[in-house]
XYZ file of C-alpha atoms in Angstrom:
443
model
C 23.088 -29.904 31.297
C 22.098 -29.656 27.702
C 18.910 -27.655 27.215
C 16.633 -27.548 24.222
C 16.978 -24.118 22.576
C 13.878 -23.102 20.700
C 15.361 -21.304 17.758
C 14.266 -20.504 14.246
C 16.346 -23.420 13.072
C 14.221 -25.853 15.066
C 10.792 -24.235 14.846
C 9.124 -24.332 11.474
C 6.358 -21.777 11.990
C 3.763 -23.150 9.642
C 0.211 -24.225 10.405
C -0.111 -27.991 10.297
C -2.694 -27.806 7.539
C -0.172 -26.250 5.116
C 2.380 -29.052 5.470
C 2.863 -31.814 2.875
C 0.424 -34.628 3.478
C 1.683 -37.730 5.264
C 0.051 -41.157 5.618
C -2.988 -40.921 7.881
C -2.692 -41.997 11.486
C -5.126 -42.224 14.382
C -3.267 -39.552 16.329
C -3.053 -37.237 13.310
C -6.772 -37.542 12.714
C -7.583 -36.773 16.361
C -5.077 -33.899 16.433
C -6.631 -32.340 13.348
C -9.930 -32.003 15.203
C -8.374 -29.848 17.935
C -9.308 -26.221 17.386
C -5.994 -24.861 18.670
C -3.888 -27.342 16.718
C -1.194 -29.563 18.190
C 2.511 -29.074 17.511
C 4.653 -31.880 16.163
C 8.127 -32.823 17.413
C 9.976 -34.494 14.531
C 12.803 -36.886 15.406
C 16.143 -37.128 13.660
C 16.805 -39.936 11.223
C 17.807 -43.097 13.083
C 16.392 -41.941 16.422
C 12.839 -43.196 16.019
C 13.090 -46.884 16.935
C 14.172 -46.293 20.540
C 10.959 -44.407 21.209
C 8.734 -46.702 19.120
C 10.037 -49.486 21.351
C 8.618 -47.581 24.314
C 11.375 -45.465 25.874
C 9.379 -42.510 27.255
C 12.097 -39.862 27.550
C 12.658 -37.965 24.286
C 15.940 -36.136 24.785
C 16.596 -32.873 22.979
C 19.473 -34.333 20.932
C 17.043 -36.710 19.207
C 14.879 -33.849 17.883
C 15.328 -32.575 14.314
C 12.677 -29.877 14.265
C 9.431 -28.744 15.826
C 6.437 -27.916 13.668
C 3.674 -25.665 14.861
C 2.612 -22.068 15.258
C 2.791 -20.745 17.880
C 5.593 -22.951 19.236
C 4.583 -25.341 22.040
C 4.976 -24.265 25.653
C 6.050 -26.386 28.608
C 3.128 -28.610 29.566
C 1.553 -28.652 26.100
C 0.489 -31.912 24.502
C 2.528 -32.575 21.334
C 2.752 -35.257 18.689
C 6.094 -37.041 18.290
C 6.818 -38.027 14.685
C 9.427 -39.860 12.634
C 11.470 -38.213 9.880
C 8.537 -38.396 7.444
C 6.434 -36.465 9.974
C 4.217 -39.495 10.651
C 3.240 -39.596 14.360
C 4.650 -42.426 16.439
C 3.017 -41.201 19.668
C 2.153 -38.212 21.801
C 3.438 -36.736 25.010
C 3.975 -33.669 27.159
C 6.434 -30.999 26.057
C 9.104 -29.261 28.146
C 11.089 -26.372 26.671
C 13.666 -26.373 29.497
C 14.426 -29.980 30.429
C 17.039 -32.055 28.608
C 14.075 -34.407 28.055
C 11.905 -32.239 25.832
C 9.011 -34.731 25.639
C 7.741 -37.441 27.946
C 5.974 -39.887 25.678
C 2.626 -40.933 27.096
C 1.032 -43.090 24.401
C 2.212 -44.703 21.168
C 0.355 -44.630 17.852
C -0.299 -48.390 18.015
C -1.903 -47.990 21.434
C -4.057 -45.116 20.214
C -5.222 -47.277 17.294
C -6.328 -50.038 19.680
C -7.946 -47.655 22.157
C -8.379 -44.057 20.986
C -10.337 -43.052 24.107
C -7.164 -41.778 25.836
C -5.498 -40.264 22.774
C -4.278 -36.692 23.421
C -6.307 -36.652 26.652
C -4.016 -36.534 29.671
C -6.776 -36.636 32.258
C -8.321 -39.755 30.723
C -4.919 -41.412 30.307
C -4.034 -40.705 33.931
C -7.275 -42.308 35.101
C -6.758 -45.353 32.863
C -3.127 -45.937 33.867
C -3.880 -45.436 37.576
C -6.744 -47.938 37.402
C -4.428 -50.419 35.659
C -1.852 -49.952 38.429
C -4.496 -50.579 41.101
C -5.633 -53.757 39.324
C -2.042 -55.028 39.008
C -1.434 -54.621 42.745
C -4.738 -56.332 43.480
C -3.588 -59.327 41.427
C -0.319 -59.292 43.388
C -2.329 -59.495 46.610
C -1.774 -55.893 47.707
C -2.957 -54.646 50.075
C -3.600 -57.644 52.326
C -4.278 -58.463 55.970
C -0.514 -58.738 56.609
C 0.829 -56.014 54.255
C -0.575 -52.509 53.827
C 2.630 -50.733 52.746
C 3.320 -50.992 49.017
C 4.010 -49.052 45.824
C 0.904 -48.252 43.811
C 2.478 -46.347 40.887
C 6.096 -46.852 39.835
C 6.835 -44.149 37.263
C 7.898 -45.639 33.912
C 7.010 -49.147 35.101
C 3.356 -48.104 35.199
C 3.632 -45.873 32.114
C 3.420 -42.644 34.148
C 6.970 -41.345 33.910
C 7.828 -39.019 36.793
C 5.041 -40.145 39.155
C 5.502 -42.418 42.182
C 2.733 -43.270 44.640
C 3.410 -45.276 47.801
C 0.500 -46.409 49.962
C 0.921 -46.718 53.726
C -2.363 -47.870 55.219
C -4.897 -45.101 54.591
C -2.194 -42.645 53.474
C -0.845 -42.158 49.943
C 2.521 -40.447 49.491
C 2.861 -38.930 46.023
C 6.420 -38.255 44.863
C 6.624 -35.906 41.891
C 9.727 -35.680 39.680
C 8.291 -34.264 36.436
C 6.790 -30.920 35.475
C 3.690 -32.609 34.071
C 2.927 -34.198 37.466
C 2.999 -30.774 39.126
C 0.875 -29.285 36.347
C -1.703 -32.065 36.708
C -1.603 -32.143 40.510
C -5.398 -31.769 40.990
C -6.071 -34.604 38.531
C -3.454 -36.861 40.161
C -4.890 -36.238 43.615
C -8.427 -36.849 42.337
C -7.387 -40.265 40.966
C -5.768 -41.278 44.255
C -8.607 -39.913 46.404
C -11.043 -42.201 44.582
C -9.219 -45.303 45.860
C -11.091 -47.124 48.621
C -9.376 -46.775 51.971
C -7.219 -43.740 51.122
C -8.044 -40.924 53.561
C -4.896 -38.793 53.408
C -2.476 -37.625 50.713
C 1.062 -36.366 51.297
C 2.599 -34.592 48.268
C 6.407 -34.751 48.068
C 7.986 -32.875 45.142
C 11.551 -33.871 44.207
C 12.786 -30.297 44.272
C 16.231 -30.789 42.699
C 14.844 -32.739 39.743
C 11.917 -30.373 39.271
C 14.297 -27.417 39.212
C 15.967 -29.056 36.195
C 12.484 -29.441 34.705
C 12.147 -25.655 34.794
C 9.727 -25.517 37.702
C 9.744 -22.613 40.154
C 10.430 -24.646 43.277
C 9.739 -21.650 45.517
C 6.058 -21.959 44.575
C 5.820 -25.598 45.629
C 4.781 -25.077 49.224
C 1.357 -26.490 49.954
C -1.398 -23.937 49.368
C -3.493 -26.035 51.730
C -1.082 -27.623 54.250
C -1.405 -31.389 54.551
C -3.503 -32.624 57.451
C -1.925 -36.082 57.513
C 0.140 -37.092 60.567
C 3.940 -36.901 60.532
C 4.282 -40.450 61.847
C 2.151 -43.491 61.060
C 2.205 -47.248 61.617
C 2.072 -49.851 58.845
C 2.429 -53.591 58.465
C 4.628 -55.516 56.039
C 4.647 -59.319 55.971
C 3.126 -59.335 59.460
C 5.781 -57.032 60.955
C 4.777 -53.599 62.239
C 6.746 -50.463 61.380
C 6.609 -46.862 62.527
C 7.121 -44.569 59.522
C 8.100 -40.913 59.590
C 6.811 -38.857 56.691
C 9.753 -36.534 57.315
C 12.146 -39.398 56.585
C 14.002 -40.440 53.466
C 12.309 -40.868 50.069
C 8.588 -41.442 50.681
C 9.270 -42.543 54.271
C 9.725 -46.302 53.778
C 11.631 -48.552 51.374
C 8.838 -50.817 50.170
C 11.084 -51.984 47.300
C 13.009 -54.291 49.692
C 9.894 -56.045 51.020
C 10.531 -59.423 49.362
C 14.242 -59.327 50.192
C 13.461 -58.562 53.844
C 11.057 -61.492 53.943
C 13.775 -63.739 52.508
C 16.157 -62.736 55.317
C 13.554 -63.925 57.846
C 13.607 -67.395 56.250
C 17.386 -67.892 56.685
C 18.037 -66.262 60.071
C 16.922 -68.911 62.555
C 19.681 -69.485 65.106
C 22.023 -67.029 63.366
C 24.007 -64.005 64.501
C 23.057 -61.154 62.127
C 24.552 -57.722 61.349
C 22.475 -55.104 59.465
C 24.708 -52.253 58.217
C 22.980 -49.026 57.094
C 19.835 -50.385 58.700
C 17.655 -47.216 58.510
C 14.526 -48.041 60.562
C 15.561 -51.679 61.006
C 13.765 -53.485 58.189
C 16.229 -56.331 57.661
C 17.150 -56.516 61.355
C 13.500 -56.840 62.430
C 12.920 -59.603 59.886
C 16.016 -61.450 61.094
C 14.798 -61.271 64.696
C 11.303 -62.307 63.608
C 12.859 -65.263 61.808
C 14.573 -66.548 64.955
C 18.039 -64.943 64.907
C 19.748 -65.292 68.300
C 21.538 -61.929 68.092
C 20.867 -58.982 65.764
C 22.796 -55.709 65.513
C 21.716 -52.774 63.354
C 24.005 -49.841 62.525
C 23.104 -46.438 61.063
C 24.216 -42.803 61.313
C 20.713 -41.299 61.425
C 19.336 -40.748 64.923
C 15.726 -40.222 63.673
C 15.958 -43.539 61.783
C 17.323 -45.342 64.835
C 14.549 -43.894 66.989
C 12.084 -45.505 64.577
C 14.037 -48.768 64.688
C 13.924 -48.880 68.490
C 10.227 -48.056 68.421
C 9.774 -50.964 66.018
C 11.321 -53.348 68.565
C 8.533 -52.429 70.991
C 5.816 -52.517 68.331
C 6.706 -56.128 67.515
C 7.206 -57.309 71.118
C 10.764 -58.383 70.332
C 13.296 -59.166 73.024
C 15.586 -56.095 73.315
C 18.263 -58.454 74.564
C 18.367 -60.107 71.129
C 18.183 -57.020 68.893
C 19.938 -53.671 69.285
C 20.700 -50.610 67.192
C 23.856 -48.497 67.246
C 24.513 -45.012 65.912
C 27.824 -45.068 64.066
C 29.280 -44.488 60.616
C 29.185 -47.784 58.697
C 32.852 -47.706 57.683
C 34.042 -46.755 61.166
C 31.909 -49.481 62.729
C 33.296 -52.140 60.384
C 36.890 -51.044 61.012
C 36.303 -51.230 64.754
C 34.620 -54.624 64.540
C 37.512 -55.978 62.462
C 40.015 -54.698 65.009
C 38.079 -56.651 67.672
C 38.014 -59.801 65.469
C 34.204 -59.833 65.483
C 32.218 -61.785 62.893
C 28.624 -62.650 62.021
C 26.817 -65.563 60.337
C 24.798 -63.187 58.149
C 25.763 -59.638 57.170
C 23.437 -57.256 55.323
C 24.984 -54.201 53.645
C 22.443 -51.754 52.209
C 24.226 -48.393 51.818
C 22.594 -45.195 50.554
C 22.867 -44.201 46.908
C 26.629 -43.875 46.377
C 26.394 -43.271 42.613
C 23.521 -40.833 41.985
C 24.752 -40.364 38.390
C 27.130 -41.894 35.860
C 29.503 -38.961 36.408
C 30.459 -40.218 39.851
C 30.293 -43.948 39.056
C 34.077 -44.392 39.062
C 34.564 -42.881 42.512
C 31.494 -44.700 43.821
C 32.917 -47.993 42.559
C 35.815 -47.605 44.974
C 33.445 -46.939 47.877
C 31.327 -49.998 47.037
C 34.459 -52.149 46.766
C 35.916 -50.959 50.090
C 32.662 -51.323 52.030
C 31.949 -54.776 50.633
C 35.508 -55.913 51.275
C 35.142 -55.057 54.971
C 31.679 -56.650 55.094
C 33.116 -59.871 53.643
C 35.836 -59.929 56.301
C 33.135 -59.543 58.975
C 31.227 -62.527 57.550
C 32.167 -65.879 59.075
C 33.745 -68.289 56.612
C 30.865 -70.159 55.057
C 28.519 -67.372 56.098
C 26.218 -65.191 54.004
C 26.485 -61.584 52.843
C 23.439 -59.848 51.379
C 24.761 -56.771 49.615
C 22.667 -54.116 47.932
C 23.017 -51.202 45.541
C 20.192 -48.696 45.153
C 22.239 -46.618 42.684
C 20.705 -46.841 39.235
C 24.027 -45.899 37.648
C 25.728 -48.904 39.292
C 22.891 -51.357 38.637
C 22.549 -50.348 34.980
C 26.312 -50.446 34.396
C 26.381 -54.213 34.945
C 29.522 -53.699 37.029
C 28.225 -54.610 40.471
C 29.288 -58.267 40.379
C 32.755 -57.286 39.130
C 33.015 -54.785 41.983
C 32.111 -57.575 44.420
C 34.729 -59.849 42.884
C 37.296 -57.103 43.389
C 36.123 -56.687 46.990
C 36.542 -60.424 47.602
C 40.089 -60.336 46.223
C 40.846 -57.348 48.426
C 39.468 -59.204 51.470
C 41.285 -62.440 50.640
C 37.955 -64.266 50.395
C 36.174 -66.403 47.828
C 32.534 -65.685 47.004
C 29.767 -67.525 45.210
C 26.456 -65.982 44.144
C 23.435 -67.723 45.652
C 20.658 -65.303 44.745
C 20.117 -62.135 42.717
C 17.032 -59.987 43.139
C 15.739 -56.559 42.294
C 12.872 -54.562 43.699
C 9.630 -56.075 44.937
C 6.987 -57.112 42.400
C 4.944 -53.954 42.974
C 7.889 -51.981 41.505
C 7.561 -52.979 37.807
C 10.329 -52.008 35.386
C 9.690 -51.051 31.759
C 12.286 -53.059 29.761
C 12.325 -50.346 27.092
C 13.517 -47.922 29.784
C 16.232 -49.799 31.711
C 17.119 -46.602 33.583
C 14.138 -47.438 35.782
C 16.042 -50.435 37.209
C 17.938 -49.173 40.228
C 17.961 -51.867 42.935
C 20.385 -54.772 42.883
C 20.324 -57.236 45.772
C 22.846 -60.079 45.763
C 23.248 -62.901 48.280
C 26.800 -64.243 48.526
C 28.368 -67.197 50.280
C 31.676 -66.016 51.664
C 34.519 -68.473 52.245
């Protein structure tokens, strides 16, 4: 990974006051009042527009030079400027990460509301309050749903911070050095929310290591008192959630897609492949499916799924969960000439980065080809990709077309969806779009 090297070539060690004057800006005026001075990261010619449009991740290759003495340290607030040294925004600096600045506020925003300018604590409070208000307008939480995403990183203008709410518990997922550095302030913002009684902090260790954090120091100084397992409700269906499970413990991003499955399952035979704790399968059964089978390799996940059958008073004769590798299960089912009216395929992230996209493409094609063959002619396949690299490549539909050819089937697209509405995506940062959910008619 490319790292930003702070060398004499990049650092112009001059006090800001001795530099040639540039047109006044709100951020420059506020920065000049800071006693310690604020360094300025100057972008290369032609690199400015991407960030003026709102992309928050300033990569080291876009930086021409850094002005300030002493040089900025990781965690410092810095100005980000165009080639004429006029500020376009401000953000938090990182001397180690390939993303040397996470932009937090643009100059135009500071002009409209200077109260948050160069003040991370105030900005955090303002953005968190905006996120709370957005979810309130979306009807979250409600009497039938108390599991939802409160803060969605770039989508809520807080790059590197995710907060999922499960009843009276907030799970905070940190994937940026600034989030770790402002941990007390983040927790204070979340603790002020009505109904939140517990916080579970989950650092993304691998990503934070790339951010230059000492991951060995990330153990809780005060161990969390929240329970390891809790119960939540989503669209009227109860779920047991393990805080030791994957991601934040529950995939709230599929909420609206799970609800859709409930609306089309009446009287159908349904197969849920890579079912985790049974989200799609439970919705199918709740929607009147006559037979539902869920398949996953994780025993802890399947234990949750079976517990969820009991929680929802579902007939265990109509819904069952099997522990088996998805590919091996599909091969076995094909050998037995089994088929289903509706098949859901929601595999784990097969393409965690663009580097492995080509090999992952083959895995997606093979799995979907088998899933299509297991779908009755005229039946429905809901297929998902949670790999950002695949979703952003625009290749997923072509992969599905290749899978159909491989299976000797014809497909037509009935519905395309992304994550639930409480997972906003910043269009200036398309890398935030990771979930692709496509409903196919298979014939």
